[in-house]
CSV table of C-alpha atoms in Angstrom, one decimal:
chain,number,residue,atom,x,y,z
A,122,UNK,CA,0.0,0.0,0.0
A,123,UNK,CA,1.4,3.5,-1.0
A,124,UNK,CA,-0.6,6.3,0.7
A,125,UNK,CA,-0.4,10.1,-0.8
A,126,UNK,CA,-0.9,12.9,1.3
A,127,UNK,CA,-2.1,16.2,-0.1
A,128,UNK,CA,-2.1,19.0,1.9
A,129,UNK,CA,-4.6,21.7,1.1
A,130,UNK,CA,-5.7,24.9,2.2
A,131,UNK,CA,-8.1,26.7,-0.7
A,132,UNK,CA,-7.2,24.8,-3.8
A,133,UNK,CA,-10.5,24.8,-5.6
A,134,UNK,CA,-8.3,26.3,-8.8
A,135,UNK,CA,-6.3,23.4,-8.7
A,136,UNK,CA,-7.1,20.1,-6.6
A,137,UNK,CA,-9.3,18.2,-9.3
A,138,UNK,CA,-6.6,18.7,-12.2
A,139,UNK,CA,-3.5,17.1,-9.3
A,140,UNK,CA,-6.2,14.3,-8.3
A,141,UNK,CA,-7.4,13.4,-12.3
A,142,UNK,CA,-3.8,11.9,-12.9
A,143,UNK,CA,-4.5,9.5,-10.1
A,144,UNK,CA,-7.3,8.2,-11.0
A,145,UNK,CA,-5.2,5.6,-13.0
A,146,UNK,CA,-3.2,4.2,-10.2
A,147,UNK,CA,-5.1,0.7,-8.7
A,148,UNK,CA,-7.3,1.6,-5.7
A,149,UNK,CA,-6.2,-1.6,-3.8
A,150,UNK,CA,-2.7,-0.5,-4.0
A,151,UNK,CA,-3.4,3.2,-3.2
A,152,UNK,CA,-5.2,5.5,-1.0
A,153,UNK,CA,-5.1,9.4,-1.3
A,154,UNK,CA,-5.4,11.3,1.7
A,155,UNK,CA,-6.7,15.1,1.8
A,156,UNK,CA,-5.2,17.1,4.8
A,157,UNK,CA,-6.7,19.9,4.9
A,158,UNK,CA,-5.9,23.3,6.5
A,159,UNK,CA,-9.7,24.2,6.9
A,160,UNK,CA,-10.8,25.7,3.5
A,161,UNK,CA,-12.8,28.3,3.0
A,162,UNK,CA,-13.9,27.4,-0.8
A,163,UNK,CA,-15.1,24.6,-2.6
A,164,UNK,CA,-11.8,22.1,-2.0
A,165,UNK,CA,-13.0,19.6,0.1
A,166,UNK,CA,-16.2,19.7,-1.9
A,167,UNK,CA,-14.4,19.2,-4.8
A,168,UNK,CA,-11.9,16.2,-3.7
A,169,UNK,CA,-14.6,14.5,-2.3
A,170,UNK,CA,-15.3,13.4,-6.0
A,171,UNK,CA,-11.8,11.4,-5.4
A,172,UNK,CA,-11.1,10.1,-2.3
A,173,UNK,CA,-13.2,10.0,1.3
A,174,UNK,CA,-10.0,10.3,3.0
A,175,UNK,CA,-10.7,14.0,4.0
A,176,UNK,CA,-9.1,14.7,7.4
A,177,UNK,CA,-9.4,18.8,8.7
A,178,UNK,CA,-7.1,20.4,10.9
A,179,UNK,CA,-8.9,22.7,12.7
A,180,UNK,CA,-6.0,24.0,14.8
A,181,UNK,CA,-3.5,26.9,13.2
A,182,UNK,CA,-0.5,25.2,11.6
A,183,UNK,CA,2.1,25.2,9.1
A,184,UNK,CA,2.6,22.7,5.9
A,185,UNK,CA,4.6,20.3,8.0
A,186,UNK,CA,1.8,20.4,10.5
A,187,UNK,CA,-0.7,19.7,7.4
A,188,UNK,CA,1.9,16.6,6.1
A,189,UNK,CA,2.8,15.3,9.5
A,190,UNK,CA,-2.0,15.6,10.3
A,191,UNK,CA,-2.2,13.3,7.1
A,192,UNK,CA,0.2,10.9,7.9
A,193,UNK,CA,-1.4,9.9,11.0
A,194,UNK,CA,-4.1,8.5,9.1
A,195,UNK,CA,-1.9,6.7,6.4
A,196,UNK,CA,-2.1,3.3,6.1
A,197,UNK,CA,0.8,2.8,3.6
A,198,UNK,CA,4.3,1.3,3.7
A,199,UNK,CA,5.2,4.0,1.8
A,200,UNK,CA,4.2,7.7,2.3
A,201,UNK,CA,4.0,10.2,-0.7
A,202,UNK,CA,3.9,14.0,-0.3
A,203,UNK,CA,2.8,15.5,-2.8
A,204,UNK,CA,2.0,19.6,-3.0
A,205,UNK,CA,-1.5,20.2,-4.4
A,206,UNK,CA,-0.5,21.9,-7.5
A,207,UNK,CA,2.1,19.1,-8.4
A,208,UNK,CA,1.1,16.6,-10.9
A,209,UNK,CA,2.3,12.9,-11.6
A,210,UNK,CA,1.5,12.4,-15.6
A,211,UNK,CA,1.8,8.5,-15.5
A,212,UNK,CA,1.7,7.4,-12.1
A,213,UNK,CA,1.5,4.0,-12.7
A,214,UNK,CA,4.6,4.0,-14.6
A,215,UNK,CA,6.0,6.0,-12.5
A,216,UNK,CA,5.5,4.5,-8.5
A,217,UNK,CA,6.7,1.3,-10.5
A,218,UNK,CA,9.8,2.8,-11.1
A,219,UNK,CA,9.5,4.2,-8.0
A,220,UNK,CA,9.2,0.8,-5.9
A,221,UNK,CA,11.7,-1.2,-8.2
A,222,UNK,CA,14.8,1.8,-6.6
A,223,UNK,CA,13.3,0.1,-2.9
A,224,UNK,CA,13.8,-3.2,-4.0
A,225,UNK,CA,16.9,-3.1,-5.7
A,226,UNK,CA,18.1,-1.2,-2.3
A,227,UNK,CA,17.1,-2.6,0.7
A,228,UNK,CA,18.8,0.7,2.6
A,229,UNK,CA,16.9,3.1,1.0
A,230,UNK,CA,14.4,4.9,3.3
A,231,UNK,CA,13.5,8.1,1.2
A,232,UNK,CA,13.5,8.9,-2.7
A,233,UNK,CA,12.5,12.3,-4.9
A,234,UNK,CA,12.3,13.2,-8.1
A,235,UNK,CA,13.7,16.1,-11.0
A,236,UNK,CA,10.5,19.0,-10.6
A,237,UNK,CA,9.7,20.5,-13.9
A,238,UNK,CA,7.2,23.6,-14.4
A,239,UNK,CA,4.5,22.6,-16.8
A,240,UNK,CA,5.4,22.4,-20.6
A,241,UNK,CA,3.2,25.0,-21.2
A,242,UNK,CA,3.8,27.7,-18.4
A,243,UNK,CA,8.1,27.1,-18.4
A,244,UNK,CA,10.4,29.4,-19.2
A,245,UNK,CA,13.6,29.1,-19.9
A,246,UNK,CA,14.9,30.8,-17.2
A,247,UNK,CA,12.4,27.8,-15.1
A,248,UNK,CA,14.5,25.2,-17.2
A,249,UNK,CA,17.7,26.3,-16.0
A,250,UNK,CA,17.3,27.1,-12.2
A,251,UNK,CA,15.1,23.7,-12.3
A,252,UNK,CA,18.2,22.1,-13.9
A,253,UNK,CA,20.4,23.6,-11.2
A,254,UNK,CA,18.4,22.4,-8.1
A,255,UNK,CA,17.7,19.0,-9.1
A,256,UNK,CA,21.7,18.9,-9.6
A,257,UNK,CA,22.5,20.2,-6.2
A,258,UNK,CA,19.7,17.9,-5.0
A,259,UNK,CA,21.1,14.9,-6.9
A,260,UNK,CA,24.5,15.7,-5.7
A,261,UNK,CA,23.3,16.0,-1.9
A,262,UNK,CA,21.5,12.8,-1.8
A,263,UNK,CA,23.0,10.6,-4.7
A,264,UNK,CA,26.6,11.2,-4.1
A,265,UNK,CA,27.0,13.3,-0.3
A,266,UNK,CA,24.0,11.1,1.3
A,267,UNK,CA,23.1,14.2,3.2
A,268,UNK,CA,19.8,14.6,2.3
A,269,UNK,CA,18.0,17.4,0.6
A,270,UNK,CA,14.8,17.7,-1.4
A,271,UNK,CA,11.6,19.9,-2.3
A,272,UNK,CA,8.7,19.4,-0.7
A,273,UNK,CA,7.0,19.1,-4.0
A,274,UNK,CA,7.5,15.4,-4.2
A,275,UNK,CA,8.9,12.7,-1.3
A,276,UNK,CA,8.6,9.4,-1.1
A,277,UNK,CA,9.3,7.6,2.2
A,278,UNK,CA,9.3,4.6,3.6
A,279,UNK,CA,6.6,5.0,6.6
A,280,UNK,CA,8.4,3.4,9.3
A,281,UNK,CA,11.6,5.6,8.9
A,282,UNK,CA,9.3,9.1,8.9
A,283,UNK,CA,7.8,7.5,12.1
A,284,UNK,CA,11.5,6.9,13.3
A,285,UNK,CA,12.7,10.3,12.9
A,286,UNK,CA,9.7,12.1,14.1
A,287,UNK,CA,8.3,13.3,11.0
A,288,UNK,CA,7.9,16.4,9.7
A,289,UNK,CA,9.5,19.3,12.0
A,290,UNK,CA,7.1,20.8,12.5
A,291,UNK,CA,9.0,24.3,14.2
A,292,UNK,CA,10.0,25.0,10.2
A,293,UNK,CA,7.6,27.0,8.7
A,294,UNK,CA,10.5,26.5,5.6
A,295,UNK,CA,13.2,24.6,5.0
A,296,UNK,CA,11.3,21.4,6.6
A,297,UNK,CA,11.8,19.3,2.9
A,298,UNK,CA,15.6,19.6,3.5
A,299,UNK,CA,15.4,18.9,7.3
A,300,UNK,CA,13.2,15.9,6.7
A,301,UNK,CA,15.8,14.5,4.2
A,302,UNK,CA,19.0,15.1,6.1
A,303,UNK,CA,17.6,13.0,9.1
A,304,UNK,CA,16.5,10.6,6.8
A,305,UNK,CA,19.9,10.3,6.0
A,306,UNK,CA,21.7,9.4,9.0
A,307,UNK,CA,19.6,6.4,9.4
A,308,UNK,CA,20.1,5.1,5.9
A,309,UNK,CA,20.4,6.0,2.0
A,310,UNK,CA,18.0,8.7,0.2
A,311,UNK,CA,18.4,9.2,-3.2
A,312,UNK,CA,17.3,11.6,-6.2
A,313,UNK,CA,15.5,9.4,-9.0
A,314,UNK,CA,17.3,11.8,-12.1
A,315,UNK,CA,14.7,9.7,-14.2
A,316,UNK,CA,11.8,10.6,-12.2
A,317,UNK,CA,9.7,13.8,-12.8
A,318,UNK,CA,6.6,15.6,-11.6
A,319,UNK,CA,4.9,18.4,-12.6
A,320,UNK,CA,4.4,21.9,-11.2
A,321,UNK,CA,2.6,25.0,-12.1
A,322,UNK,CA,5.2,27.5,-10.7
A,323,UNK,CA,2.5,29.9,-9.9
A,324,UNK,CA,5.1,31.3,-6.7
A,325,UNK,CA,7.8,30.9,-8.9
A,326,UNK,CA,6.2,33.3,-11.6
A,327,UNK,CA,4.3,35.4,-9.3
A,328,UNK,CA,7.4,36.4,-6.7
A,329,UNK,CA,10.2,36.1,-9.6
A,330,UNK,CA,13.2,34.1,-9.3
A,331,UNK,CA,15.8,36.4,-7.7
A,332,UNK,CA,13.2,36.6,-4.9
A,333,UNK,CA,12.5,33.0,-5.1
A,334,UNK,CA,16.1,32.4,-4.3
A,335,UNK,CA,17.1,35.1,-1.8
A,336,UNK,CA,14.2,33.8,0.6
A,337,UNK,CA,15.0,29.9,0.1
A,338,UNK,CA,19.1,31.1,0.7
A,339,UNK,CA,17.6,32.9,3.8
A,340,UNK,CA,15.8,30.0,5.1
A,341,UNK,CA,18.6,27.2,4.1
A,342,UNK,CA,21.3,28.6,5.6
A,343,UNK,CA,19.3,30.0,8.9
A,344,UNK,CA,18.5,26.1,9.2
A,345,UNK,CA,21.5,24.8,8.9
A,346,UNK,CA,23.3,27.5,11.1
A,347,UNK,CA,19.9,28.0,14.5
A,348,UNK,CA,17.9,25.0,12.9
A,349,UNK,CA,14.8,27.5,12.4
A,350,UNK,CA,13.4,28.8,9.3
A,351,UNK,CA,14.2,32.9,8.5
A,352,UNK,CA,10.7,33.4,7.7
A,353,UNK,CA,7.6,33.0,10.5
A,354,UNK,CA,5.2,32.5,8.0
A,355,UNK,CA,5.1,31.1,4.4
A,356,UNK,CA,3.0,33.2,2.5
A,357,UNK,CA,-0.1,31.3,0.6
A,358,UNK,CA,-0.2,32.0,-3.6
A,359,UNK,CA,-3.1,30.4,-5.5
């Protein structure tokens, strides 16, 4: 069983395109899971027409709060988190892929992907700066086994996110990297350079890239220097 945990918060532009690829992958094999950050539009109305794993957090929280809430109810062996504007355009083929890096490594504990903006809404300015962090991703995990990734897309085995506590749930940012570097001190995580998912890049174009990049140098380096994030609050684009 793989379970895949969405976190939302008012997605009702997006959440029925991110489920529609899913509706491919084997129900018995599957579950999707809705965390939800207590919407105030049509979301939950709207992913009800996919899954009746709808959980709510009522309390304030951050995504981490939203991924760790899901997880509780997952059922899995492996946990997926995936953002609800990220999209998987052949799952099946893909989570096969997926599985056959866990059985050909019995150490492996966590895996990610290459992120791509959407054929249609990249740039090539996107292209390059994608190129650049899936290297430096790549790099971290594939040859450094120090762990990093985007919170985009994760894959983990469910009984190492139990052992390592999860999601940290103190980083409002940064908590995709954190996640992956703990990961990696109890065994191997690993970039998939043949894997990708989809994106729309709506912060990405809306903020710019120099932005975009300051803040996530901000964040990175206040994590790995006081172990918080810079910023107190991510703020929400849709």
């Amino acid at each position: 069983m793989i379970s895949i945990i969405i976190p939302t918060l008012n997605e009702e532009k997006i959440i029925e395109k991110t489920l529609s690829y899913l509706l491919t992958l084997p129900k018995n094999e599957f579950e999707i899971i809705i965390s939800d950050g207590g919407s105030s539009d049509k979301t939950i109305e709207l992913a009800k027409k996919y899954t009746d794993k709808i959980f709510i957090l009522k309390e304030k929280h951050n995504i981490s709060g939203g991924r760790n809430f899901g997880a509780k109810y997952a059922k899995g062996d492996f946990l997926v988190f995936l953002d609800a504007d990220v999209f998987i355009l052949n799952p099946v083929n893909f989570f096969n892929k997926a599985l056959n890096e866990f059985e050909k490594n019995k150490n492996l504990v966590a895996l990610t992907s290459r992120l791509k903006i959407l054929p249609q809404n990249e740039t090539l300015t996107d292209k390059f700066f994608h190129f650049l962090i899936d290297f430096i991703h790549w790099f971290s995990c594939n040859v450094l086994n120090l762990g990093n990734a985007s919170g985009e897309f994760q894959m983990i085995k469910a009984d190492a996110f139990w052992r390592v506590g999860g999601f940290d749930e103190k980083l409002v940012v940064s908590e995709d990297a954190d996640l992956f570097f703990r990961l990696s001190k109890i065994g191997k995580v690993k970039t998939i350079w043949s894997l990708v998912v989809y994106h729309t890049g709506r912060r990405i174009h809306k903020e710019g890239w120099p932005k975009i990049l300051w803040h996530w140098l901000l964040n990175f380096f206040s994590w790995i220097l006081l172990k918080k994030s810079y910023h107190k609050k991510w703020k929400e684009i849709r």
